[in-house]
Tab-separated table of C-alpha atoms and ligand atoms in Angstrom:
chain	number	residue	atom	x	y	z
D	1	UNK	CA	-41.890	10.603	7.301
D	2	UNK	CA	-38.530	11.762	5.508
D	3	UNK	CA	-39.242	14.273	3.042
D	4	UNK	CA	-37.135	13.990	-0.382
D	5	UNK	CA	-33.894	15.808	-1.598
D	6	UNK	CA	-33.312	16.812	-5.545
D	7	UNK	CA	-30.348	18.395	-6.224
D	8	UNK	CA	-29.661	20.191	-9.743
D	9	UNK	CA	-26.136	20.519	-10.906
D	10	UNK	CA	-24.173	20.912	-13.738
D	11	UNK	CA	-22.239	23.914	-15.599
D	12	UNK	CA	-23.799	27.425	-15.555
D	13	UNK	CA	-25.904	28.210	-18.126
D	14	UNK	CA	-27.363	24.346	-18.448
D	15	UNK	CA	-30.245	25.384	-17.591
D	16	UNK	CA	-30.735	24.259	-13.309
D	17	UNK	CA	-32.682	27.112	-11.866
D	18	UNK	CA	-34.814	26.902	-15.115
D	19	UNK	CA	-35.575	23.531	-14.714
D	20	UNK	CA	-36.237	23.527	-11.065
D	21	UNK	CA	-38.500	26.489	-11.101
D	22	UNK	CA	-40.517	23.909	-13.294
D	23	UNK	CA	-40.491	20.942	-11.778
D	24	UNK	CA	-41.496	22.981	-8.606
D	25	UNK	CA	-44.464	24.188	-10.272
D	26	UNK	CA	-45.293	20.694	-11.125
D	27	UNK	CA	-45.028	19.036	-8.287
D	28	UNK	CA	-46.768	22.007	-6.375
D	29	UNK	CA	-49.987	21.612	-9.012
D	30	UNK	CA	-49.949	17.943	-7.866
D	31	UNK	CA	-50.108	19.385	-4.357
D	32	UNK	CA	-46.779	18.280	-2.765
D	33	UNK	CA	-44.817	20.460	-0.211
D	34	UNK	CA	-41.879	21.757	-2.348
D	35	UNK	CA	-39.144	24.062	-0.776
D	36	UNK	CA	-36.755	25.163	-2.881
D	37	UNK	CA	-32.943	26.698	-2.509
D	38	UNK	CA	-30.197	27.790	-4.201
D	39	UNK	CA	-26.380	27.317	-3.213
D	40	UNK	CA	-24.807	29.539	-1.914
D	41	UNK	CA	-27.587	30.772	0.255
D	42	UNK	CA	-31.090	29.744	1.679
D	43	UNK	CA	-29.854	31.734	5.205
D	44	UNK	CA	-28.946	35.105	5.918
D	45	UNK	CA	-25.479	33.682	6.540
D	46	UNK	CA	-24.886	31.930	3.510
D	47	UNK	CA	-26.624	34.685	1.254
D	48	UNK	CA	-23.850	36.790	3.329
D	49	UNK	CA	-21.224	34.378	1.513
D	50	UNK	CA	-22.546	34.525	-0.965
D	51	UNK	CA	-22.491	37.724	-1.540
D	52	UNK	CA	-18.723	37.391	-0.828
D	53	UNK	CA	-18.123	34.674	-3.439
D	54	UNK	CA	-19.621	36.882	-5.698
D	55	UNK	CA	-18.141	40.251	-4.850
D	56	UNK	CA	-15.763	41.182	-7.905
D	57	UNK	CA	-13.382	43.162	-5.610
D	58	UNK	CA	-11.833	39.884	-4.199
D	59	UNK	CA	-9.460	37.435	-5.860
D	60	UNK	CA	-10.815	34.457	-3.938
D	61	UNK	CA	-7.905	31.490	-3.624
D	62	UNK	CA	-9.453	28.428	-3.870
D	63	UNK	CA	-9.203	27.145	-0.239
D	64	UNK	CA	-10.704	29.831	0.784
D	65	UNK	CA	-13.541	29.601	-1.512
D	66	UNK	CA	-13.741	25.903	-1.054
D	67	UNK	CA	-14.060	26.718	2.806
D	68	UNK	CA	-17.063	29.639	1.973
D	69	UNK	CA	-18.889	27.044	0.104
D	70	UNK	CA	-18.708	24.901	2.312
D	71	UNK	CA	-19.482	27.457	5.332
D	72	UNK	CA	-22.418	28.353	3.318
D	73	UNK	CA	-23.318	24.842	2.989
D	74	UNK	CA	-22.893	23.408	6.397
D	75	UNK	CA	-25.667	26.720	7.799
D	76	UNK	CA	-28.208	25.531	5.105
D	77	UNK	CA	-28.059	22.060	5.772
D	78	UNK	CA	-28.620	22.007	9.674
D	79	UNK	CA	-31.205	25.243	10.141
D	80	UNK	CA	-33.046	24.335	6.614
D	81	UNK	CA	-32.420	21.724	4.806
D	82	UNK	CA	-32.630	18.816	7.682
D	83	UNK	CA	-35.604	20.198	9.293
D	84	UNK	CA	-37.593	20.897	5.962
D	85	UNK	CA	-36.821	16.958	5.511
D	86	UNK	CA	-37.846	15.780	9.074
D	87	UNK	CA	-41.045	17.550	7.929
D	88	UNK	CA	-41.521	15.755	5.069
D	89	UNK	CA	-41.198	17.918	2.287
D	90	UNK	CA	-39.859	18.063	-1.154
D	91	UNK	CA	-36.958	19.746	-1.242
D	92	UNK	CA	-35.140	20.986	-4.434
D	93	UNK	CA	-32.305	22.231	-4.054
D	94	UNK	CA	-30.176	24.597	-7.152
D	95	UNK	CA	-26.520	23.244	-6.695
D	96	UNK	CA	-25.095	20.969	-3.884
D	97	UNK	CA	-21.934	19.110	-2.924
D	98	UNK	CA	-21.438	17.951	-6.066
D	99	UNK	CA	-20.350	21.257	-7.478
D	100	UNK	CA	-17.922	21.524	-5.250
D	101	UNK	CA	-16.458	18.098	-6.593
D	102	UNK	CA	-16.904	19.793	-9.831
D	103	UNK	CA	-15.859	23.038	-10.060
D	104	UNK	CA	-12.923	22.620	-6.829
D	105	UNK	CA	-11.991	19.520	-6.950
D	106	UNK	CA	-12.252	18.964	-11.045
D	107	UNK	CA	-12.231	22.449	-11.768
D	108	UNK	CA	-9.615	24.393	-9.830
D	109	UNK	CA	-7.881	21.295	-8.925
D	110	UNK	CA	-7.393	21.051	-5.310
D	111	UNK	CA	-7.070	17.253	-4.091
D	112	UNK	CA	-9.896	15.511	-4.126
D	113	UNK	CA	-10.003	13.659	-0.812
D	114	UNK	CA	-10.066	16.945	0.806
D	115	UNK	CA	-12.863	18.033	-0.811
D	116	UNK	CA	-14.897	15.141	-0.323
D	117	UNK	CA	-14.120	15.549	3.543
D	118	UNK	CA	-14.778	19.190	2.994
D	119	UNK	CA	-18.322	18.009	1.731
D	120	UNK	CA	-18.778	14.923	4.210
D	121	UNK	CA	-18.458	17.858	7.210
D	122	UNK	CA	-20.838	20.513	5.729
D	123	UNK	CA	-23.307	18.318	4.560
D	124	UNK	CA	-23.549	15.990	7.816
D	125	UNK	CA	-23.716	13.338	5.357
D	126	UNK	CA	-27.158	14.020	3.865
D	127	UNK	CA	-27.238	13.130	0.447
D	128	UNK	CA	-29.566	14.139	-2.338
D	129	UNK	CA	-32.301	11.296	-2.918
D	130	UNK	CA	-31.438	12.008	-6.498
D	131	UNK	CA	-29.481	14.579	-8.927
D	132	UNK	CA	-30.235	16.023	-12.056
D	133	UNK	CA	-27.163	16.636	-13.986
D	134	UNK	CA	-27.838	18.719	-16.969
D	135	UNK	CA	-25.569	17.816	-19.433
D	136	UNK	CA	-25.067	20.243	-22.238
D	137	UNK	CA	-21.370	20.912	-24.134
D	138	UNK	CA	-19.754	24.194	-22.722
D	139	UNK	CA	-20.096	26.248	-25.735
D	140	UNK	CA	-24.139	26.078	-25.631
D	141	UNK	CA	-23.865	26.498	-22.090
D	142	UNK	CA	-21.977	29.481	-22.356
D	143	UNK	CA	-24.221	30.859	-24.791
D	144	UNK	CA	-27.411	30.355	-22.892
D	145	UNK	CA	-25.674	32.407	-20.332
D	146	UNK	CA	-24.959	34.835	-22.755
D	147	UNK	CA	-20.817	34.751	-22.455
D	148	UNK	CA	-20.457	32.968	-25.154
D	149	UNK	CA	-18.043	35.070	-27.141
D	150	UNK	CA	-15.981	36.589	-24.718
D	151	UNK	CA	-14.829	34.079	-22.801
D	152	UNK	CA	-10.620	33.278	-22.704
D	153	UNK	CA	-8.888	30.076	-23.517
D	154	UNK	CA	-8.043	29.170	-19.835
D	155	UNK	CA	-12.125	30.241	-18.578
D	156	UNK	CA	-13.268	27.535	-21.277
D	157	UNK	CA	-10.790	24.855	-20.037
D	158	UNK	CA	-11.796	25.479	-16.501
D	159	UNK	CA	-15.281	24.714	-17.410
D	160	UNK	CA	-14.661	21.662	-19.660
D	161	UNK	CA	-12.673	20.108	-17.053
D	162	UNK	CA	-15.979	20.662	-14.593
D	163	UNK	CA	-18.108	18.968	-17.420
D	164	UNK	CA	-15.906	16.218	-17.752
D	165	UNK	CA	-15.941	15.735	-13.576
D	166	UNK	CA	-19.615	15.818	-13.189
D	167	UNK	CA	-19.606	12.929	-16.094
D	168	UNK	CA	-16.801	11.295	-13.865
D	169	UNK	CA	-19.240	11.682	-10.621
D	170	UNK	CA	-22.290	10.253	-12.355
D	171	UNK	CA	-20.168	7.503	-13.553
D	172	UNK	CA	-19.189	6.661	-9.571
D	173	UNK	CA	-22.866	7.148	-8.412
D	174	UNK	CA	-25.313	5.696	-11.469
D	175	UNK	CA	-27.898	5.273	-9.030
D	176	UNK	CA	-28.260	9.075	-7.256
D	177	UNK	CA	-27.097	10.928	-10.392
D	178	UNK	CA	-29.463	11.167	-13.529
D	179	UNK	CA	-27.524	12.086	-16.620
D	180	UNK	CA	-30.188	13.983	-18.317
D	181	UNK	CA	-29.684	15.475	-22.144
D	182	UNK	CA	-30.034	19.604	-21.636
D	183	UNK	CA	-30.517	20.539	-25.369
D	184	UNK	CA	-33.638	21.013	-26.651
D	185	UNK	CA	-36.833	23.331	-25.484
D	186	UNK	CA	-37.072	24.323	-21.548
D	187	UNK	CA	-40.435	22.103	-21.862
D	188	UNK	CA	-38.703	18.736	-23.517
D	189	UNK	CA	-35.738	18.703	-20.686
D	190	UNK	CA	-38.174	19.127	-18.371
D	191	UNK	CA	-40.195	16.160	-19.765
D	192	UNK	CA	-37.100	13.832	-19.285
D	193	UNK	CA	-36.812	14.834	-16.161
D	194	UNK	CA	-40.490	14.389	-14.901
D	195	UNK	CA	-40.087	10.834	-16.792
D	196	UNK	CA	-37.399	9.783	-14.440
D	197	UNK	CA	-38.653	11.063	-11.164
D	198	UNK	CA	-41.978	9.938	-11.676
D	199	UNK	CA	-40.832	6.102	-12.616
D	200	UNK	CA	-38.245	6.758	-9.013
D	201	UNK	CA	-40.664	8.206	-7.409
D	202	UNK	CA	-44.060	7.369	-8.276
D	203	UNK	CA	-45.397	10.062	-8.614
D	204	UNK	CA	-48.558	10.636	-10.331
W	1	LIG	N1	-33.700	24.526	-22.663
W	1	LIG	C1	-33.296	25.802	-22.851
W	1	LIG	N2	-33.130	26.286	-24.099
W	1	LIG	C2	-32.734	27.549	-24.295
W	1	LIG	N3	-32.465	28.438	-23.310
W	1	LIG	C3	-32.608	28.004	-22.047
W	1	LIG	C4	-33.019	26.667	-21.749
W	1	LIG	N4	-33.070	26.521	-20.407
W	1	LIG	C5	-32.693	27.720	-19.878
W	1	LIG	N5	-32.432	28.619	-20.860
W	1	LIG	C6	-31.969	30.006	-20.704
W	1	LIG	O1	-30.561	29.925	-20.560
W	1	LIG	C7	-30.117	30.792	-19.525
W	1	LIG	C8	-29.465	29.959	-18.416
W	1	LIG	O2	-30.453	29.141	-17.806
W	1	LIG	P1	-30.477	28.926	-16.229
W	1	LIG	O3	-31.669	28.101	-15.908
W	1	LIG	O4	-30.331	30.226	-15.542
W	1	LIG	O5	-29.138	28.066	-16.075
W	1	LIG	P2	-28.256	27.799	-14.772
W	1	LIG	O6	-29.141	28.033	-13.603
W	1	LIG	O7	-27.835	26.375	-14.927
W	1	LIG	O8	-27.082	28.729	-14.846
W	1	LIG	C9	-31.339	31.575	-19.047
W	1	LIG	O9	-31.397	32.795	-19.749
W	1	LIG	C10	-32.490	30.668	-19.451
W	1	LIG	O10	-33.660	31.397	-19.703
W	2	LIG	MG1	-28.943	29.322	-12.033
């Protein structure tokens, strides 16, 4: 039996690790086998890149850190994310390919064919079964994240133009992506959610 991907994506601060932290607990309640990662990481290697990606004293060009990501990516699908499948769990996953479409291809602008093939080669072509895309205007995200007021002109650009090319994605795919409305309590997105997946999934 193949076990089931979820991916959660959208800008930071829309709320993704919240939400999967509670649909894990949900599903675990009901008894399922959940696993659940977070991109960059889920390996020693990619938390190593991730650390990297993170570390402040770099100035990262954005082939490089499209190549990272995708480094990071390409170790947690083949010694994790594959097997966890094969095994038939449920696995969520914080961030996937699809913010590398966002905030790379959208975001920072580098051709988007080469990202794709970027994504096609790190991912060995698994795709999520379904993604949550929190949707939630950059100002509130921003604000949840608590950067709200002091972030420059060009910083709120960058991540309007990653908004507007996850809408652009789930436009493409209708069928993987769920646009789901972030605004409101933790509890009520998380209701939407559970909605959806149940009536894909069904789940009881
Ligand atoms: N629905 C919500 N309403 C208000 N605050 C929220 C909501 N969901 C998450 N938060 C808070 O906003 C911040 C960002 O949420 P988080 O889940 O970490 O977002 P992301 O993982 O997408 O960056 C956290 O402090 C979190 O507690
Ligand atoms: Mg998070």
């Amino acid at each position: 039996m193949r076990g089931r991907l979820i991916t959660f994506e959208g800008i930071d601060g829309c709320g993704k690790s919240t939400q999967l932290h509670l649909l894990a607990q949900r599903l675990q309640g009901l008894g399922f086998p959940v696993r659940c990662f977070r991109e960059p990481g889920g390996t020693e290697l990619s938390e190593r890149i991730r650390a990297l990606l993170l570390d402040a004293a770099y100035e990262i060009v954005a082939e490089a850190e499209l190549l990272l990501f995708a480094a990071a990516r390409a170790q947690l699908v083949r010694v994790q994310l594959q097997p966890a499948l094969r095994r038939g769990e449920i696995v969520l996953c914080d961030r996937f390919a699809d913010s590398t479409t966002a905030y790379q291809g959208y975001g920072r602008g580098l051709p988007l064919e080469l990202v794709q093939a970027c994504n096609r080669l790190a991912t060995d072509g698994l795709q999520p079964d379904v993604t949550v895309l929190l949707e939630l205007p950059v100002a509130l995200a921003l604000q949840r994240s608590g950067r709200g007021d002091r972030m420059e002109q060009g910083a709120l650009e960058f991540f309007e133009r990653v908004r507007e090319g996850y809408l652009e994605l789930a436009r493409q795919e209708p069928e993987r992506i769920l646009v789901i409305d972030a605004q409101g309590s933790p509890e009520a997105v998380h209701e939407r959610i559970w909605r959806e997946l149940r009536a894909r999934f069904g789940w009881e």
